Short mmCIF file of C-alpha atoms in Angstrom, two decimals:
data_model
loop_
_atom_site.label_atom_id
_atom_site.label_comp_id
_atom_site.label_asym_id
_atom_site.label_seq_id
_atom_site.Cartn_x
_atom_site.Cartn_y
_atom_site.Cartn_z
CA UNK A 541 -24.88 -1.06 3.28
CA UNK A 542 -28.58 -0.60 3.82
CA UNK A 543 -28.85 1.88 6.68
CA UNK A 544 -31.53 0.74 9.09
CA UNK A 545 -33.44 2.19 11.97
CA UNK A 546 -34.01 -0.08 14.94
CA UNK A 547 -36.88 -2.48 14.37
CA UNK A 548 -39.11 -3.51 17.26
CA UNK A 549 -38.62 -7.17 16.37
CA UNK A 550 -36.51 -9.23 13.98
CA UNK A 551 -35.45 -12.82 13.57
CA UNK A 552 -31.75 -12.27 14.28
CA UNK A 553 -29.67 -9.46 15.74
CA UNK A 554 -25.95 -9.37 15.00
CA UNK A 555 -23.98 -7.20 17.43
CA UNK A 556 -20.95 -5.66 15.75
CA UNK A 557 -20.38 -4.67 12.11
CA UNK A 558 -16.70 -5.49 11.71
CA UNK A 559 -15.69 -8.24 9.32
CA UNK A 560 -17.13 -10.95 11.60
CA UNK A 561 -20.53 -9.28 11.86
CA UNK A 562 -20.69 -8.60 8.12
CA UNK A 563 -19.73 -12.18 7.24
CA UNK A 564 -22.57 -13.38 9.48
CA UNK A 565 -24.91 -10.87 7.83
CA UNK A 566 -24.00 -12.27 4.42
CA UNK A 567 -24.76 -15.81 5.60
CA UNK A 568 -28.11 -14.71 7.02
CA UNK A 569 -29.04 -12.81 3.86
CA UNK A 570 -28.23 -15.81 1.67
CA UNK A 571 -30.50 -17.91 3.91
CA UNK A 572 -33.31 -15.34 3.64
CA UNK A 573 -33.25 -14.52 7.35
CA UNK A 574 -34.61 -11.19 8.50
CA UNK A 575 -31.91 -9.52 10.57
CA UNK A 576 -30.21 -6.30 11.58
CA UNK A 577 -26.56 -5.61 12.43
CA UNK A 578 -25.99 -3.19 15.31
CA UNK A 579 -22.81 -1.11 15.27
CA UNK A 580 -21.84 1.33 18.04
CA UNK A 581 -19.59 3.34 15.73
CA UNK A 582 -21.08 5.86 13.33
CA UNK A 583 -19.06 4.52 10.37
CA UNK A 584 -18.33 1.06 9.02
CA UNK A 585 -14.78 -0.29 9.15
CA UNK A 586 -14.68 -2.15 12.43
CA UNK A 587 -11.95 -1.91 15.04
CA UNK A 588 -9.35 -1.24 12.34
CA UNK A 589 -10.41 2.39 12.58
CA UNK A 590 -8.93 2.53 16.09
CA UNK A 591 -5.35 1.65 15.11
CA UNK A 592 -2.39 4.05 14.92
CA UNK A 593 -1.66 6.14 11.83
CA UNK A 594 1.10 3.99 10.29
CA UNK A 595 -0.48 0.65 11.25
CA UNK A 596 -0.22 -2.16 8.73
CA UNK A 597 -1.66 -5.63 8.70
CA UNK A 598 0.73 -8.46 9.49
CA UNK A 599 -1.26 -10.63 7.08
CA UNK A 600 -0.77 -10.16 3.31
CA UNK A 601 -3.48 -8.36 1.37
CA UNK A 602 -4.85 -11.55 -0.19
CA UNK A 603 -5.94 -12.67 3.28
CA UNK A 604 -8.38 -9.74 3.32
CA UNK A 605 -10.69 -11.66 1.00
CA UNK A 606 -14.28 -11.92 2.20
CA UNK A 607 -17.09 -14.24 1.01
CA UNK A 608 -18.04 -13.11 -2.48
CA UNK A 609 -15.38 -10.39 -2.47
CA UNK A 610 -11.90 -11.83 -3.09
CA UNK A 611 -8.97 -9.45 -2.98
CA UNK A 612 -8.51 -8.09 -6.50
CA UNK A 613 -6.06 -5.25 -5.90
CA UNK A 614 -2.64 -4.71 -7.44
CA UNK A 615 -0.59 -5.92 -4.45
CA UNK A 616 -1.84 -9.29 -3.17
CA UNK A 617 1.44 -9.83 -1.32
CA UNK A 618 1.56 -6.30 0.11
CA UNK A 619 0.31 -5.21 3.52
CA UNK A 620 -2.63 -2.83 3.88
CA UNK A 621 -2.55 0.20 6.10
CA UNK A 622 -5.24 1.14 8.61
CA UNK A 623 -7.38 3.23 6.30
CA UNK A 624 -7.29 0.72 3.45
CA UNK A 625 -8.42 -2.27 5.51
CA UNK A 626 -11.12 -0.19 7.22
CA UNK A 627 -12.36 1.00 3.82
CA UNK A 628 -12.33 -2.58 2.52
CA UNK A 629 -14.52 -3.76 5.39
CA UNK A 630 -16.88 -0.84 4.81
CA UNK A 631 -17.02 -1.60 1.07
CA UNK A 632 -17.96 -5.19 1.88
CA UNK A 633 -20.94 -3.91 3.88
CA UNK A 634 -22.03 -2.01 0.78
CA UNK A 635 -21.39 -4.96 -1.55
CA UNK A 636 -23.61 -7.33 0.43
CA UNK A 637 -26.21 -4.62 1.19
CA UNK A 638 -25.94 -5.41 4.89
CA UNK A 639 -28.83 -4.06 7.00
CA UNK A 640 -26.86 -2.01 9.55
CA UNK A 641 -28.00 0.37 12.27
CA UNK A 642 -25.05 2.68 12.95
CA UNK A 643 -24.40 4.57 16.16
CA UNK A 644 -26.29 2.01 18.23
CA UNK A 645 -24.62 0.72 21.39
CA UNK A 646 -26.10 -2.32 23.08
CA UNK A 647 -26.39 -1.76 26.83
CA UNK A 648 -28.01 -5.06 27.78
CA UNK A 649 -28.69 -8.44 26.23
CA UNK A 650 -30.98 -10.75 28.13
CA UNK A 651 -33.80 -13.22 27.74
CA UNK A 652 -37.22 -11.83 26.87
CA UNK A 653 -40.14 -12.80 29.11
CA UNK A 654 -42.08 -14.22 26.16
CA UNK A 655 -39.16 -16.15 24.65
CA UNK A 656 -36.17 -15.17 22.56
CA UNK A 657 -33.95 -12.24 23.45
CA UNK A 658 -34.33 -8.60 24.41
CA UNK A 659 -31.55 -6.29 23.22
CA UNK A 660 -31.56 -2.92 24.95
CA UNK A 661 -29.90 0.12 23.42
CA UNK A 662 -29.73 3.73 24.47
CA UNK A 663 -33.23 4.66 23.38
CA UNK A 664 -35.19 1.50 22.65
CA UNK A 665 -35.19 -2.30 22.78
CA UNK A 666 -35.26 -4.93 20.04
CA UNK A 667 -36.73 -8.43 20.32
CA UNK A 668 -35.05 -11.26 18.42
CA UNK A 669 -35.23 -15.03 18.22
CA UNK A 670 -31.48 -15.30 17.76
CA UNK A 671 -28.41 -13.21 18.55
CA UNK A 672 -24.86 -13.45 17.23
CA UNK A 673 -22.28 -11.46 19.19
CA UNK A 674 -19.56 -10.45 16.73
CA UNK A 675 -17.64 -7.88 18.77
CA UNK A 676 -14.36 -9.82 18.76
CA UNK A 677 -12.26 -10.19 21.87
CA UNK A 678 -10.20 -6.99 22.12
CA UNK A 679 -12.51 -4.70 24.02
CA UNK A 680 -10.85 -2.69 26.80
CA UNK A 681 -7.16 -1.69 26.86
CA UNK A 682 -5.46 -3.56 29.68
CA UNK A 683 -3.11 -1.61 31.93
CA UNK A 684 -1.05 -3.22 34.70
CA UNK A 685 -1.63 -2.01 38.23
CA UNK A 686 1.85 -0.52 38.44
CA UNK A 687 0.92 2.06 35.78
CA UNK A 688 -0.86 3.99 38.54
CA UNK A 689 2.36 4.18 40.58
CA UNK A 690 4.48 6.05 38.02
CA UNK A 691 5.14 9.76 38.61
CA UNK A 692 2.80 12.30 37.04
CA UNK A 693 5.56 13.81 34.89
CA UNK A 694 5.86 10.56 32.92
CA UNK A 695 3.47 10.47 29.98
CA UNK A 696 1.65 7.15 29.80
CA UNK A 697 -0.65 5.75 27.15
CA UNK A 698 -1.84 2.39 25.96
CA UNK A 699 -0.90 1.30 22.45
CA UNK A 700 -4.62 1.68 21.63
CA UNK A 701 -4.23 5.45 22.03
CA UNK A 702 -0.88 5.83 20.26
CA UNK A 703 -1.09 7.55 16.85
CA UNK A 704 2.36 8.68 15.63
CA UNK A 705 5.83 9.58 16.99
CA UNK A 706 5.32 13.35 16.78
CA UNK A 707 2.33 13.08 19.11
CA UNK A 708 4.65 12.09 21.97
CA UNK A 709 6.66 14.51 24.10
CA UNK A 710 10.36 14.90 23.35
CA UNK A 711 12.62 12.26 24.83
CA UNK A 712 12.94 8.51 24.88
CA UNK A 713 10.16 5.93 25.10
CA UNK A 714 9.72 2.74 27.07
CA UNK A 715 7.49 0.30 25.20
CA UNK A 716 6.16 -2.43 27.49
CA UNK A 717 5.14 -5.58 25.62
CA UNK A 718 6.69 -7.47 22.72
CA UNK A 719 3.58 -8.70 20.92
CA UNK A 720 2.74 -7.48 17.44
CA UNK A 721 1.75 -3.93 18.40
CA UNK A 722 4.64 -3.40 20.80
CA UNK A 723 7.42 -4.41 18.43
CA UNK A 724 5.97 -2.50 15.48
CA UNK A 725 5.54 0.69 17.49
CA UNK A 726 9.07 0.31 18.91
CA UNK A 727 10.50 -0.05 15.39
CA UNK A 728 8.53 2.96 14.20
CA UNK A 729 9.84 5.12 17.05
CA UNK A 730 13.45 4.09 16.37
CA UNK A 731 13.00 4.96 12.68
CA UNK A 732 11.73 8.37 13.79
CA UNK A 733 14.97 8.95 15.70
CA UNK A 734 13.71 8.15 19.18
CA UNK A 735 15.64 6.28 21.84
CA UNK A 736 13.59 3.21 22.73
CA UNK A 737 13.68 0.64 25.51
CA UNK A 738 11.54 -2.42 24.77
CA UNK A 739 10.36 -4.51 27.71
CA UNK A 740 10.23 -8.08 26.37
CA UNK A 741 7.48 -10.42 27.52
CA UNK A 742 6.41 -13.90 26.53
CA UNK A 743 5.41 -13.41 22.90
CA UNK A 744 6.93 -15.80 20.38
CA UNK A 745 8.25 -15.09 16.91
CA UNK A 746 7.29 -16.48 13.52
CA UNK A 747 9.19 -15.75 10.30
CA UNK A 748 7.78 -13.56 7.58
CA UNK A 749 8.66 -16.18 4.98
CA UNK A 750 9.44 -19.87 5.28
CA UNK A 751 10.55 -22.22 2.53
CA UNK A 752 9.67 -19.84 -0.28
CA UNK A 753 6.26 -18.65 0.92
CA UNK A 754 4.83 -16.05 3.24
CA UNK A 755 4.06 -17.74 6.53
CA UNK A 756 0.35 -17.00 6.16
CA UNK A 757 0.22 -18.81 2.82
CA UNK A 758 1.26 -21.96 4.65
CA UNK A 759 -1.15 -21.40 7.53
CA UNK A 760 -4.09 -20.61 5.23
CA UNK A 761 -3.40 -23.71 3.12
CA UNK A 762 -3.31 -25.85 6.25
CA UNK A 763 -6.58 -24.33 7.53
CA UNK A 764 -8.36 -24.88 4.20
CA UNK A 765 -6.69 -27.97 2.71
CA UNK A 766 -5.10 -29.59 5.73
CA UNK A 767 -8.15 -31.74 6.57
CA UNK A 768 -7.66 -33.55 3.24
CA UNK A 769 -4.44 -34.92 4.77
CA UNK A 770 -5.63 -35.31 8.34
CA UNK A 771 -4.02 -32.03 9.37
CA UNK A 772 -5.30 -28.69 10.62
CA UNK A 773 -4.44 -25.68 12.73
CA UNK A 774 -4.27 -26.39 16.47
CA UNK A 775 -7.69 -26.11 18.10
CA UNK A 776 -8.62 -24.66 21.46
CA UNK A 777 -9.04 -28.19 22.83
CA UNK A 778 -5.28 -28.83 22.69
CA UNK A 779 -4.25 -25.75 24.67
CA UNK A 780 -2.43 -26.78 27.86
CA UNK A 781 -4.25 -24.14 29.91
CA UNK A 782 -7.39 -22.04 29.22
CA UNK A 783 -5.34 -18.94 29.98
CA UNK A 784 -3.36 -19.60 26.79
CA UNK A 785 -6.31 -18.04 24.92
CA UNK A 786 -5.07 -14.70 26.28
CA UNK A 787 -1.45 -15.15 25.16
CA UNK A 788 -0.08 -12.48 22.80
CA UNK A 789 0.17 -13.23 19.11
CA UNK A 790 3.71 -13.97 17.92
CA UNK A 791 5.48 -10.87 16.69
CA UNK A 792 5.74 -10.13 13.01
CA UNK A 793 5.48 -7.01 10.84
CA UNK A 794 3.87 -5.84 7.63
CA UNK A 795 5.91 -2.64 7.53
CA UNK A 796 8.51 -2.01 4.86
CA UNK A 797 7.07 -4.67 2.59
CA UNK A 798 6.81 -7.11 5.48
CA UNK A 799 9.63 -8.57 7.56
CA UNK A 800 10.52 -10.88 10.41
CA UNK A 801 10.90 -9.11 13.74
CA UNK A 802 14.10 -10.39 15.33
CA UNK A 803 14.54 -8.93 18.81
CA UNK A 804 18.20 -9.93 18.95
CA UNK A 805 18.81 -8.05 15.69
CA UNK A 806 17.00 -4.98 17.05
CA UNK A 807 19.27 -5.08 20.10
CA UNK A 808 22.39 -5.56 17.98
CA UNK A 809 21.34 -2.50 15.97
CA UNK A 810 21.03 -0.33 19.07
CA UNK A 811 17.59 -0.80 20.64
CA UNK A 812 17.75 -1.43 24.39
CA UNK A 813 15.95 -4.57 25.49
CA UNK A 814 14.83 -5.25 29.06
CA UNK A 815 12.96 -8.00 30.85
CA UNK A 816 9.48 -7.61 32.28
CA UNK A 817 8.75 -4.55 34.41
CA UNK A 818 8.06 -5.86 37.92
CA UNK A 819 7.52 -2.70 39.94
CA UNK A 820 8.28 0.98 40.34
CA UNK A 821 9.60 3.30 43.01
CA UNK A 822 9.37 6.87 41.80
CA UNK A 823 11.17 7.10 38.47
CA UNK A 824 13.04 3.83 39.00
CA UNK A 825 11.59 0.65 37.56
CA UNK A 826 12.51 -2.80 38.82
CA UNK A 827 13.22 -5.17 35.91
CA UNK A 828 12.89 -8.95 36.12
CA UNK A 829 15.91 -11.05 35.24
CA UNK A 830 14.04 -12.90 32.50
CA UNK A 831 15.29 -11.22 29.33
CA UNK A 832 17.49 -14.14 28.23
CA UNK A 833 14.68 -16.61 28.93
CA UNK A 834 12.12 -14.55 27.02
CA UNK A 835 14.42 -14.19 24.01
CA UNK A 836 15.10 -17.92 24.02
CA UNK A 837 11.34 -18.55 24.14
CA UNK A 838 10.72 -16.20 21.20
CA UNK A 839 13.47 -17.97 19.22
CA UNK A 840 12.06 -21.44 19.98
CA UNK A 841 8.37 -20.67 19.39
CA UNK A 842 8.25 -21.38 15.66
CA UNK A 843 10.22 -24.60 15.80
CA UNK A 844 8.21 -25.92 18.73
CA UNK A 845 4.90 -25.98 16.83
CA UNK A 846 4.12 -24.10 13.61
CA UNK A 847 7.25 -25.27 11.78
CA UNK A 848 6.53 -28.92 12.56
CA UNK A 849 2.95 -28.56 11.32
CA UNK A 850 4.10 -26.93 8.07
CA UNK A 851 6.67 -29.66 7.50
CA UNK A 852 4.02 -32.35 7.95
CA UNK A 853 1.77 -30.55 5.47
CA UNK A 854 4.59 -30.22 2.92
CA UNK A 855 5.30 -33.94 3.18
CA UNK A 856 1.64 -35.03 3.10
CA UNK A 857 0.74 -32.78 0.15
CA UNK A 858 3.91 -33.59 -1.78
CA UNK A 859 4.89 -29.94 -2.14
CA UNK A 860 8.26 -29.14 -3.70
CA UNK A 861 9.43 -26.29 -1.48
CA UNK A 862 12.96 -24.83 -1.32
CA UNK A 863 14.93 -25.26 1.91
CA UNK A 864 14.67 -22.67 4.64
CA UNK A 865 17.28 -19.95 4.14
CA UNK A 866 16.81 -18.04 7.42
CA UNK A 867 19.98 -17.10 9.30
CA UNK A 868 19.78 -16.88 13.08
CA UNK A 869 21.07 -13.75 14.83
CA UNK A 870 23.74 -14.51 17.41
CA UNK A 871 23.59 -11.68 19.93
CA UNK A 872 22.93 -11.70 23.66
CA UNK A 873 21.95 -8.24 24.91
CA UNK A 874 22.98 -7.32 28.45
CA UNK A 875 20.47 -7.86 31.25
CA UNK A 876 19.46 -4.82 33.30
CA UNK A 877 17.75 -5.03 36.68
CA UNK A 878 16.85 -1.36 37.09
CA UNK A 879 15.74 1.37 34.72
CA UNK A 880 15.85 4.96 35.93
CA UNK A 881 13.51 6.83 33.58
CA UNK A 882 15.18 10.17 34.27
CA UNK A 883 18.72 8.92 33.76
CA UNK A 884 17.64 7.15 30.54
CA UNK A 885 15.89 10.29 29.26
CA UNK A 886 12.57 8.46 28.99
CA UNK A 887 9.56 10.78 28.99
CA UNK A 888 6.90 8.33 27.76
CA UNK A 889 5.73 4.82 28.58
CA UNK A 890 3.59 3.02 26.01
CA UNK A 891 1.78 0.03 27.45
CA UNK A 892 1.46 -2.52 24.62
CA UNK A 893 -0.13 -4.90 27.11
CA UNK A 894 -3.15 -6.10 25.18
CA UNK A 895 -6.85 -5.97 25.91
CA UNK A 896 -9.36 -7.57 28.20
CA UNK A 897 -12.78 -8.92 27.37
CA UNK A 898 -15.83 -6.89 28.36
CA UNK A 899 -19.15 -8.65 27.99
CA UNK A 900 -20.63 -6.92 31.04
CA UNK A 901 -23.63 -5.89 28.92
CA UNK A 902 -24.66 -9.54 28.46
CA UNK A 903 -27.01 -10.36 31.33
CA UNK A 904 -26.71 -14.13 31.14
CA UNK A 905 -24.75 -16.58 33.36
CA UNK A 906 -22.59 -18.01 30.57
CA UNK A 907 -19.09 -16.75 31.34
CA UNK A 908 -16.05 -18.56 32.69
CA UNK A 909 -13.49 -17.24 35.18
CA UNK A 910 -11.51 -15.53 32.39
CA UNK A 911 -14.54 -13.69 31.01
CA UNK A 912 -14.99 -15.91 27.95
CA UNK A 913 -18.49 -17.18 27.14
CA UNK A 914 -18.85 -20.92 27.55
CA UNK A 915 -19.33 -22.23 24.04
CA UNK A 916 -18.45 -24.92 21.57
CA UNK A 917 -17.01 -23.33 18.42
CA UNK A 918 -19.12 -20.23 19.02
CA UNK A 919 -22.35 -21.99 19.97
CA UNK A 920 -23.38 -21.35 23.58
CA UNK A 921 -25.50 -23.30 26.03
CA UNK A 922 -28.27 -20.71 25.54
CA UNK A 923 -30.34 -21.78 22.49
CA UNK A 924 -30.15 -19.14 19.77
CA UNK A 925 -27.08 -17.32 21.13
CA UNK A 926 -23.78 -17.54 19.27
CA UNK A 927 -20.44 -15.74 19.05
CA UNK A 928 -18.13 -15.08 16.10
CA UNK A 929 -14.58 -13.70 16.06
CA UNK A 930 -13.50 -14.70 19.58
CA UNK A 931 -9.81 -15.42 20.23
CA UNK A 932 -9.36 -19.19 19.92
CA UNK A 933 -13.08 -19.65 19.18
CA UNK A 934 -12.03 -22.81 17.37
CA UNK A 935 -8.41 -22.33 16.23
CA UNK A 936 -5.75 -19.67 16.57
CA UNK A 937 -7.07 -18.24 13.28
CA UNK A 938 -10.54 -17.53 14.70
CA UNK A 939 -9.81 -13.90 15.59
CA UNK A 940 -8.02 -13.17 12.31
CA UNK A 941 -9.42 -12.03 8.97
CA UNK A 942 -9.72 -15.69 8.01
CA UNK A 943 -11.61 -16.64 11.15
CA UNK A 944 -15.18 -15.54 10.32
CA UNK A 945 -15.09 -17.42 7.00
CA UNK A 946 -13.87 -20.58 8.77
CA UNK A 947 -16.17 -20.41 11.81
CA UNK A 948 -19.17 -18.43 10.56
CA UNK A 949 -20.90 -21.23 8.59
CA UNK A 950 -20.62 -23.54 11.62
CA UNK A 951 -22.21 -20.99 13.95
CA UNK A 952 -24.98 -20.24 11.47
CA UNK A 953 -25.77 -23.89 10.82
CA UNK A 954 -25.75 -24.76 14.53
CA UNK A 955 -28.28 -21.98 15.12
CA UNK A 956 -30.64 -23.41 12.54
CA UNK A 957 -29.75 -21.21 9.58
CA UNK A 958 -30.09 -23.18 6.35
CA UNK A 959 -27.05 -22.15 4.35
CA UNK A 960 -27.48 -21.54 0.63
CA UNK A 961 -24.69 -22.33 -1.78
CA UNK A 962 -22.59 -19.37 -2.88
#
């Protein structure tokens, strides 16, 4: 990393120095474009630095390859922890000599009176001809309104603020949300000897391995090689509803060497499952009668889409893959309609309820009713303004470690950056 002070003017400003911002910086450097990357944190490593202590990627280590820096560690099929992936992103900034201004928070992005853009920060402004917003899509922890109705003696925190089991008060824990963070935190608490109730929502499930390969090996091959056979990952254009961009990622885990998260198996082994939390009256929570439906949805998710795509790829590419050897869990946990936190000994509620977008600092009329910028694969209607790393920017992979490498060249080229060959 080349530590920069804020220039008065530059060709391009990149907002955010996570992996998306650094991939864009590498593309700009290769094209000879003068630019600076602005990062509100005082250290490189991106949002990975904000995860809990025992966090692990759900993607194998080889996925953490970046342009010009392929994974070369000893465990390509292992799963990095928080500190390792943050350090890897930081090392990439050093490797590409990215021009980064640390500790700089953008407070306003708008059009400059003499053309281009004006980017305001806490102490000064920068003028630029182009701007790439690479802050991802997980900005502000989202809490449901009913969180404010729970009694004061119940400890509440969002999964964003969870760090480790010993940081919680004694007693049981209700984890609300069955996406990737929720199920992993619930498993961690059970392993630490805690009683856990998991409120199951609409997240699906994908297997850790399918037909002899990690699931991400199949998905990466389809993203990269699928077009040779007329195949590819689903794009945002095929979503049945724009709100699907906000749906939770299917649950999966990189803990313990990586494994499938089977909610029915967790219940059979002693974890209490409940439907969605609908409301609260004092210490008593009202639980929706949707547990069986949500479990059925999680079970059906893989077969309804990803499995069919993988099978088409196997057939088209002529791959000799062993048959699937997964064995379904046959267990139907009881449905509960009320949960008394006191009677259940629950002292803590962890809201694993995702994040909301916050682009309030962008002073331009480009946002839809869900808070997403209007764009086409990251290119907005405002000339010179692009985004990288948004959920479903082009495909479901756009907000993953693979996303910036897949979408970044398109954004750069559409903004007039002449890309050099690697």
